[in-house]
CSV table of C-alpha atoms in Angstrom, one decimal:
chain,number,residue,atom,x,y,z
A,165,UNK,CA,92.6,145.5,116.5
A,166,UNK,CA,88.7,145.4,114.9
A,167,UNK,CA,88.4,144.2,111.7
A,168,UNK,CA,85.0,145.9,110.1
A,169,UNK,CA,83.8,141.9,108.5
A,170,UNK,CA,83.1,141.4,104.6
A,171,UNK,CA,84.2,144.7,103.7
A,172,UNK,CA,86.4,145.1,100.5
A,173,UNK,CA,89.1,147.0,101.2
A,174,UNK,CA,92.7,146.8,102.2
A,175,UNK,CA,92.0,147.7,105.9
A,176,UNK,CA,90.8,144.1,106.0
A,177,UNK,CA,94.3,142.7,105.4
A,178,UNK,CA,95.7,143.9,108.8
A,179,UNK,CA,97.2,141.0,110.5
A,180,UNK,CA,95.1,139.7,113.5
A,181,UNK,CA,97.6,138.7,116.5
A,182,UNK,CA,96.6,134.9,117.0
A,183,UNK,CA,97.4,135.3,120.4
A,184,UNK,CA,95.7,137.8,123.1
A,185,UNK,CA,98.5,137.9,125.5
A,186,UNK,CA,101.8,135.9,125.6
A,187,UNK,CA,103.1,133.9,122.9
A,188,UNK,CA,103.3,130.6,124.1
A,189,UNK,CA,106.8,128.3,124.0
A,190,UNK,CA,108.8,131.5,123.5
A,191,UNK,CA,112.0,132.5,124.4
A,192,UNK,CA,112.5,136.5,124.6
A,193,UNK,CA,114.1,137.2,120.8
A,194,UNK,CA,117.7,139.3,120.1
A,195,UNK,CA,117.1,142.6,119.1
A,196,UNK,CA,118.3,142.1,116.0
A,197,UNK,CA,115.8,139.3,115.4
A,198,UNK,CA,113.3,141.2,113.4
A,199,UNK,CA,110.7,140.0,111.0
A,200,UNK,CA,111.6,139.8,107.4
A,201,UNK,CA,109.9,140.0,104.2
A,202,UNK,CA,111.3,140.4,100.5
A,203,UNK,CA,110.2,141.5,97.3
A,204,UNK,CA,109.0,137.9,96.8
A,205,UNK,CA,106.9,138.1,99.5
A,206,UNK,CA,108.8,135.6,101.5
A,207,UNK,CA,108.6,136.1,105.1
A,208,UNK,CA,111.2,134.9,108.2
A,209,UNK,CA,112.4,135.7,111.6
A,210,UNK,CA,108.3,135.5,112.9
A,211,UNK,CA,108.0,136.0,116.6
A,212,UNK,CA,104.5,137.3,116.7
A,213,UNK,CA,102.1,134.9,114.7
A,214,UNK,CA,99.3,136.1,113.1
A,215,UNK,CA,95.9,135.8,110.7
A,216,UNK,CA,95.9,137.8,107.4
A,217,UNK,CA,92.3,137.9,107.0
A,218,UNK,CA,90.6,138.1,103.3
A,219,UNK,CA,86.5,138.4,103.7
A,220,UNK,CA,84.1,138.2,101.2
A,221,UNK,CA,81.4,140.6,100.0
A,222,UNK,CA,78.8,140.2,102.4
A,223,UNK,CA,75.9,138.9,99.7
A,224,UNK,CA,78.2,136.2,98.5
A,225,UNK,CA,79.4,135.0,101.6
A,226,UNK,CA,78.6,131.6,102.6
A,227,UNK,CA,79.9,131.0,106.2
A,228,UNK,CA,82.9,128.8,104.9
A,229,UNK,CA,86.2,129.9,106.2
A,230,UNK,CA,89.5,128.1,104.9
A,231,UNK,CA,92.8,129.0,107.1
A,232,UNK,CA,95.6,128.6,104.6
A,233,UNK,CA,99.2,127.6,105.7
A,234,UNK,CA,102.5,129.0,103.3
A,235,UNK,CA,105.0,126.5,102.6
A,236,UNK,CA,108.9,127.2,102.6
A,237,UNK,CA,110.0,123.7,104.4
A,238,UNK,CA,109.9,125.4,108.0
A,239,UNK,CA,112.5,127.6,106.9
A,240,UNK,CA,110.4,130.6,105.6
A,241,UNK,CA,106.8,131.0,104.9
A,242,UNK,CA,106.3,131.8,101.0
A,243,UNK,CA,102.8,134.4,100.6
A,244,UNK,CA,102.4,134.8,97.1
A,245,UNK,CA,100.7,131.4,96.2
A,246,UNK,CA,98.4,132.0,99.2
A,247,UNK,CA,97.3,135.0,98.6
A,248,UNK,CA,96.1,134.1,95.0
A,249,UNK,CA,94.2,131.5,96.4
A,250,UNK,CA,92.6,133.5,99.2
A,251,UNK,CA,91.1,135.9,96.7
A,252,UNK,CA,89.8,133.5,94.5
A,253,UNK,CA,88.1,131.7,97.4
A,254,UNK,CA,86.9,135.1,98.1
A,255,UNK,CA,85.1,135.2,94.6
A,256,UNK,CA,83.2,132.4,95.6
A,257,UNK,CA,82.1,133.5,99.0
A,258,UNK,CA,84.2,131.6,101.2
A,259,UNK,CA,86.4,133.8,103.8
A,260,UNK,CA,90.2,133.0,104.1
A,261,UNK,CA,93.0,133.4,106.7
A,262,UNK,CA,96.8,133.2,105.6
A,263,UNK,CA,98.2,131.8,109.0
A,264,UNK,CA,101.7,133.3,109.2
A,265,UNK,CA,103.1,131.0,111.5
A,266,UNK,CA,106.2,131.0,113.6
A,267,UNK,CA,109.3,128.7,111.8
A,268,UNK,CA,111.3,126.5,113.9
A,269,UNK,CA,113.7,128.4,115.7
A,270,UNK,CA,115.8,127.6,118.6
A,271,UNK,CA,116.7,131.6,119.2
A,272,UNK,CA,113.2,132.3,119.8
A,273,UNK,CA,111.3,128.9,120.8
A,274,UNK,CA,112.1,126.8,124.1
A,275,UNK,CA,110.7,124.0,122.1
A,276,UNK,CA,111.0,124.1,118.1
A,277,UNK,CA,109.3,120.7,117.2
A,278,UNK,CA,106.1,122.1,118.7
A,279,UNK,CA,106.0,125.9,117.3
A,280,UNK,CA,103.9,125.1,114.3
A,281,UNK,CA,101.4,122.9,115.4
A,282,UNK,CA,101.1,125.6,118.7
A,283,UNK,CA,100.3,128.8,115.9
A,284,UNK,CA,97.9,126.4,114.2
A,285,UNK,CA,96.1,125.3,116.6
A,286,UNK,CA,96.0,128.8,118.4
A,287,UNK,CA,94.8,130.0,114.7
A,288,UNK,CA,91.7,127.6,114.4
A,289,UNK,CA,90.5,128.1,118.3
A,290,UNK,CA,90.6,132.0,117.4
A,291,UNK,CA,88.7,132.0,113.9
A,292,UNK,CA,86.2,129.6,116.5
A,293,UNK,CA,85.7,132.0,118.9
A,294,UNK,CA,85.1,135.0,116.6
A,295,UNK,CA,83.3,133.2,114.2
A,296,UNK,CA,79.6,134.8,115.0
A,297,UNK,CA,81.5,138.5,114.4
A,298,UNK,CA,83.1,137.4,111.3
A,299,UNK,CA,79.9,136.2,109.9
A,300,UNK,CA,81.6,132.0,109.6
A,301,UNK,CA,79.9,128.9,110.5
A,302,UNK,CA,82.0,127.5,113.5
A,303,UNK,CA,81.1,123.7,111.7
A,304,UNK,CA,82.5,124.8,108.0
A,305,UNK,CA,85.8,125.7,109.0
A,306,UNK,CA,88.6,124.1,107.0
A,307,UNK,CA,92.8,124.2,107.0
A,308,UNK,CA,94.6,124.7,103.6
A,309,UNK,CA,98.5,123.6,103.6
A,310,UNK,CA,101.0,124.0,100.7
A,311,UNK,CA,104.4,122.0,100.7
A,312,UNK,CA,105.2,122.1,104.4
A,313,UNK,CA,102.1,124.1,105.5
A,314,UNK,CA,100.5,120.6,104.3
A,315,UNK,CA,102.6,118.7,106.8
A,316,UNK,CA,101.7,120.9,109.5
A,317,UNK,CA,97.9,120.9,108.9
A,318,UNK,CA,98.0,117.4,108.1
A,319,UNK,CA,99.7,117.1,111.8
A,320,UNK,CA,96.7,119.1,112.7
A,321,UNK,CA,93.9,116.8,111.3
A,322,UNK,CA,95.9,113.4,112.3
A,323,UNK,CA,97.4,114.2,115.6
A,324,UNK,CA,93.8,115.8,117.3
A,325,UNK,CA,95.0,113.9,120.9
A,326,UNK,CA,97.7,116.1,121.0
A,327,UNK,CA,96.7,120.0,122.1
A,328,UNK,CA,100.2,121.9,122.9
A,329,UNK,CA,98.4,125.0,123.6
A,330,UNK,CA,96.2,126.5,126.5
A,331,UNK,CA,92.5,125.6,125.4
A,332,UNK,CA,90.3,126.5,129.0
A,333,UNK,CA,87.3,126.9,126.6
A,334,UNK,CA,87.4,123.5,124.8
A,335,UNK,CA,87.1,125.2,122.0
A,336,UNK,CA,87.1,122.5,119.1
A,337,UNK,CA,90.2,122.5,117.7
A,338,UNK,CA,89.9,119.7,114.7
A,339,UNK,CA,89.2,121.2,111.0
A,340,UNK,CA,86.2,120.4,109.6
A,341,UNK,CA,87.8,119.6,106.2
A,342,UNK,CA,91.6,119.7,104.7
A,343,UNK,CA,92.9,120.8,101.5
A,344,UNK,CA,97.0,119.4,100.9
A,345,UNK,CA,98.9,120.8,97.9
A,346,UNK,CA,102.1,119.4,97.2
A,347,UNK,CA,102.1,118.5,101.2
A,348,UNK,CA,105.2,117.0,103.2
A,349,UNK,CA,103.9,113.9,104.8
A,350,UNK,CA,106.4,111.3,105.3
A,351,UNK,CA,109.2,111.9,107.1
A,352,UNK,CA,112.3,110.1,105.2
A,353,UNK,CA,115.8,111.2,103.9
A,354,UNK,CA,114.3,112.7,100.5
A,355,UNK,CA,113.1,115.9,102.3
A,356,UNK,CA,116.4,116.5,104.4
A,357,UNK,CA,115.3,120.3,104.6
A,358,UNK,CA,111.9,120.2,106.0
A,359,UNK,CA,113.1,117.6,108.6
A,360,UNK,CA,116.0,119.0,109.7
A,361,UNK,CA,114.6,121.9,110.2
A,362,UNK,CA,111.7,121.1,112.8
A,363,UNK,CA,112.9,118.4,114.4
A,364,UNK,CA,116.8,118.5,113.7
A,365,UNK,CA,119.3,116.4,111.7
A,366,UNK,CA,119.3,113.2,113.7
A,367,UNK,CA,115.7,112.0,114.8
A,368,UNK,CA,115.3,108.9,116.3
A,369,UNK,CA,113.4,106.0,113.8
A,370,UNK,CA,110.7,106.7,116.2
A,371,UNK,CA,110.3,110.1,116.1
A,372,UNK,CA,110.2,110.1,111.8
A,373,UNK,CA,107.5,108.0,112.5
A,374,UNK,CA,105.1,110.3,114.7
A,375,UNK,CA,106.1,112.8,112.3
A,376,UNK,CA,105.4,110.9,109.1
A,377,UNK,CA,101.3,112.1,109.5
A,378,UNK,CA,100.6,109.3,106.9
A,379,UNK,CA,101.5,106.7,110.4
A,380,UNK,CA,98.4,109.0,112.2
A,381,UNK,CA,95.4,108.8,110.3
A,382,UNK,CA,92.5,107.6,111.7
A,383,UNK,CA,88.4,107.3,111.2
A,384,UNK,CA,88.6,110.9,112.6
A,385,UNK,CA,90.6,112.5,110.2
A,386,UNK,CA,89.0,115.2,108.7
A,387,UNK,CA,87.4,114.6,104.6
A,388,UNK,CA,90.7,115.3,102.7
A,389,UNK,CA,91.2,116.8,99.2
A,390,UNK,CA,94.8,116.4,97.6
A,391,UNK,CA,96.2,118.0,94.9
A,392,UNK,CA,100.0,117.3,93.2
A,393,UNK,CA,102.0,117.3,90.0
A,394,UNK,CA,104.3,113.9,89.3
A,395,UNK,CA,106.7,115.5,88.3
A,396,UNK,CA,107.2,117.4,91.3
A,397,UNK,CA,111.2,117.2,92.2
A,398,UNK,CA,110.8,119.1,95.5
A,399,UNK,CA,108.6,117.4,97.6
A,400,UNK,CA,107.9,113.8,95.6
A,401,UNK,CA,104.3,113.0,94.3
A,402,UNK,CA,104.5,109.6,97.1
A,403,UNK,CA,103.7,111.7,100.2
A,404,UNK,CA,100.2,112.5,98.1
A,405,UNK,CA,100.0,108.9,97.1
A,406,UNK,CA,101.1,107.6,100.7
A,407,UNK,CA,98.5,109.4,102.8
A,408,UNK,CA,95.8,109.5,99.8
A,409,UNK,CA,96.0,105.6,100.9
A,410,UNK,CA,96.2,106.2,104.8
A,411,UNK,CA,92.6,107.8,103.9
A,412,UNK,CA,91.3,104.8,101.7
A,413,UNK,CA,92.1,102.4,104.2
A,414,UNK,CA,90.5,104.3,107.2
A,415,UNK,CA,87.6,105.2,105.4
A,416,UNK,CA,87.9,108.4,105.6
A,417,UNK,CA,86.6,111.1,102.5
A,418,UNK,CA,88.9,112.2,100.3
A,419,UNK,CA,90.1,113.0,96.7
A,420,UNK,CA,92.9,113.1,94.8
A,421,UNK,CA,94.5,114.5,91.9
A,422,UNK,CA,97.9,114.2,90.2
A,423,UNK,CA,98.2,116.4,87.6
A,424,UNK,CA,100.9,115.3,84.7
A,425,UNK,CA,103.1,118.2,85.1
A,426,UNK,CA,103.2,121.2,87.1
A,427,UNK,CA,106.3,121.2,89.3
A,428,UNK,CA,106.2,122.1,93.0
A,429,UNK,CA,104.8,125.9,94.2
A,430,UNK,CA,102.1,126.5,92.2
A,431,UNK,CA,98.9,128.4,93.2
A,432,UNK,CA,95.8,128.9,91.1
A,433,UNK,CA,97.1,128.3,87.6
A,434,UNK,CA,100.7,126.7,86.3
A,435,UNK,CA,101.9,126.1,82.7
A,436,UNK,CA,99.8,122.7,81.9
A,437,UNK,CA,96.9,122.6,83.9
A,438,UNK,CA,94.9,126.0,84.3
A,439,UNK,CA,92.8,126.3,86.9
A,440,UNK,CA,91.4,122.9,87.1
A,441,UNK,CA,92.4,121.7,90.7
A,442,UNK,CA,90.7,124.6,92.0
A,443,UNK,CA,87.5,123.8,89.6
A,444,UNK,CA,87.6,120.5,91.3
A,445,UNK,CA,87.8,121.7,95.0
A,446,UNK,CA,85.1,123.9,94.6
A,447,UNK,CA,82.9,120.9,93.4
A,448,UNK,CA,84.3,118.7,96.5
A,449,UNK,CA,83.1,121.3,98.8
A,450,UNK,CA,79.8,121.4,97.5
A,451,UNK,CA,79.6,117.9,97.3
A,452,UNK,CA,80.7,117.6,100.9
A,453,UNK,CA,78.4,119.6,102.4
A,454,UNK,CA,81.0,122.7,102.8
């Protein structure tokens, strides 16, 4: 499938395969198993991961690309929020990728826990490699997460010993950068669903641990802005607060804001605070270099 770069249009939105051949740590799907999407624009049963890819006009753009990663606790992937924010990185010249990734699923996986983290890091060697026909910097390439999209791309920026996908080319496979909103970090009993779901209802102590990413950062970490609302009651405001420390404490960039109020799910704009997290990542990317 060719995608004509920086054009306007809705051809641009046509899902790029992350994968060239076979899909990796799959088992062959029921028939019935088809992908879903409602009127919401929430998407299940994925067997075939992909890119939705939103360019910028070509005088605006500035080689930045962000991958962006739906939350919907491993259960579903939720589009609407991301695609707001894909446009309006758009505006600002910075290309964006909606990773539809595949959910946890014994039906179709041979391996569940691992799934995720394959699709994403499959996403970020492939916007690599085609980075010179896209018209993106290979060095300015960051990973978006919302609720449990920020767990898995906070996996991604913590857990960079850990490849679970065929990578001949060495292509670099760390983010340059990470934006979390609202992420899952720790794994605990407050998130039951989000757990459960990707690595099933009775983990060992030490396998909550490797998959608490706040346990996982390190000096190589990527620079990390962090955005959430205290009185979020879906995913609680202390996996923010919890890795937002992990960072300090390794030295590592980052940012943070906790807005007053806002709930849980919310894209560009919410009830209380406007646009201003998204003001405030625009000036951290600048100030960063991105």
């Amino acid at each position: 499938m060719s995608i004509i770069c920086f054009q306007q249009s809705r051809a641009q939105q046509i899902p790029i395969p992350i994968y060239e051949n076979h899909v990796p740590n799959a088992r062959q799907a029921p028939a019935d198993y088809l992908e879903q999407t409602d009127a919401d624009g929430l998407v299940t049963r994925i067997t075939q991961p992909a890119l939705i890819p939103f360019f910028p006009a070509k005088e605006t753009a500035t080689g930045t690309a962000i991958l962006i990663f739906p939350g919907g606790g491993y259960r579903l992937l939720s589009l609407g929020a991301c695609e707001e924010i894909a446009k309006a990185l758009n505006q600002e010249g910075i290309a964006a990728f909606i990773v539809k990734y595949r959910l946890p699923n014994d039906t179709i996986m041979i391996n569940r826990s691992i799934g995720p983290l394959q699709d994403a890091q499959a996403a970020i060697r492939l916007v690599r490699k085609r980075a010179a026909e896209w018209g993106i910097d290979p060095n300015k390439v960051g990973m978006m997460g919302l609720s449990a999209g920020g767990h898995l791309v906070s996996m991604e920026g913590t857990q960079q010993d850990r490849v679970v996908i065929d990578n001949k080319e060495k292509i670099n496979l760390r983010p340059d950068f990470m934006a979390l909103l609202y992420p899952v970090i720790i794994y605990d009993p407050a998130i039951p669903r989000t757990r459960e779901n990707l690595i099933g209802k009775q983990p060992s102590p030490e396998l909550l641990a490797f998959y608490s990413t706040d346990k996982h950062v390190t000096a190589t970490t990527p620079p990390t802005f962090m955005v959430h609302a205290a009185d979020d009651d879906v995913i609680p405001v202390k996996n923010t607060l919890s890795f937002f420390d992990a960072l300090l404490k390794t030295h590592v960039k980052a940012e943070m804001h906790i807005l007053q109020s806002g709930g849980h799910g919310f894209a560009l704009t919410d009830a209380n605070s406007k646009d201003n997290w998204f003001r405030m990542f625009k000036s951290w990317l600048a100030e960063n270099g991105f």
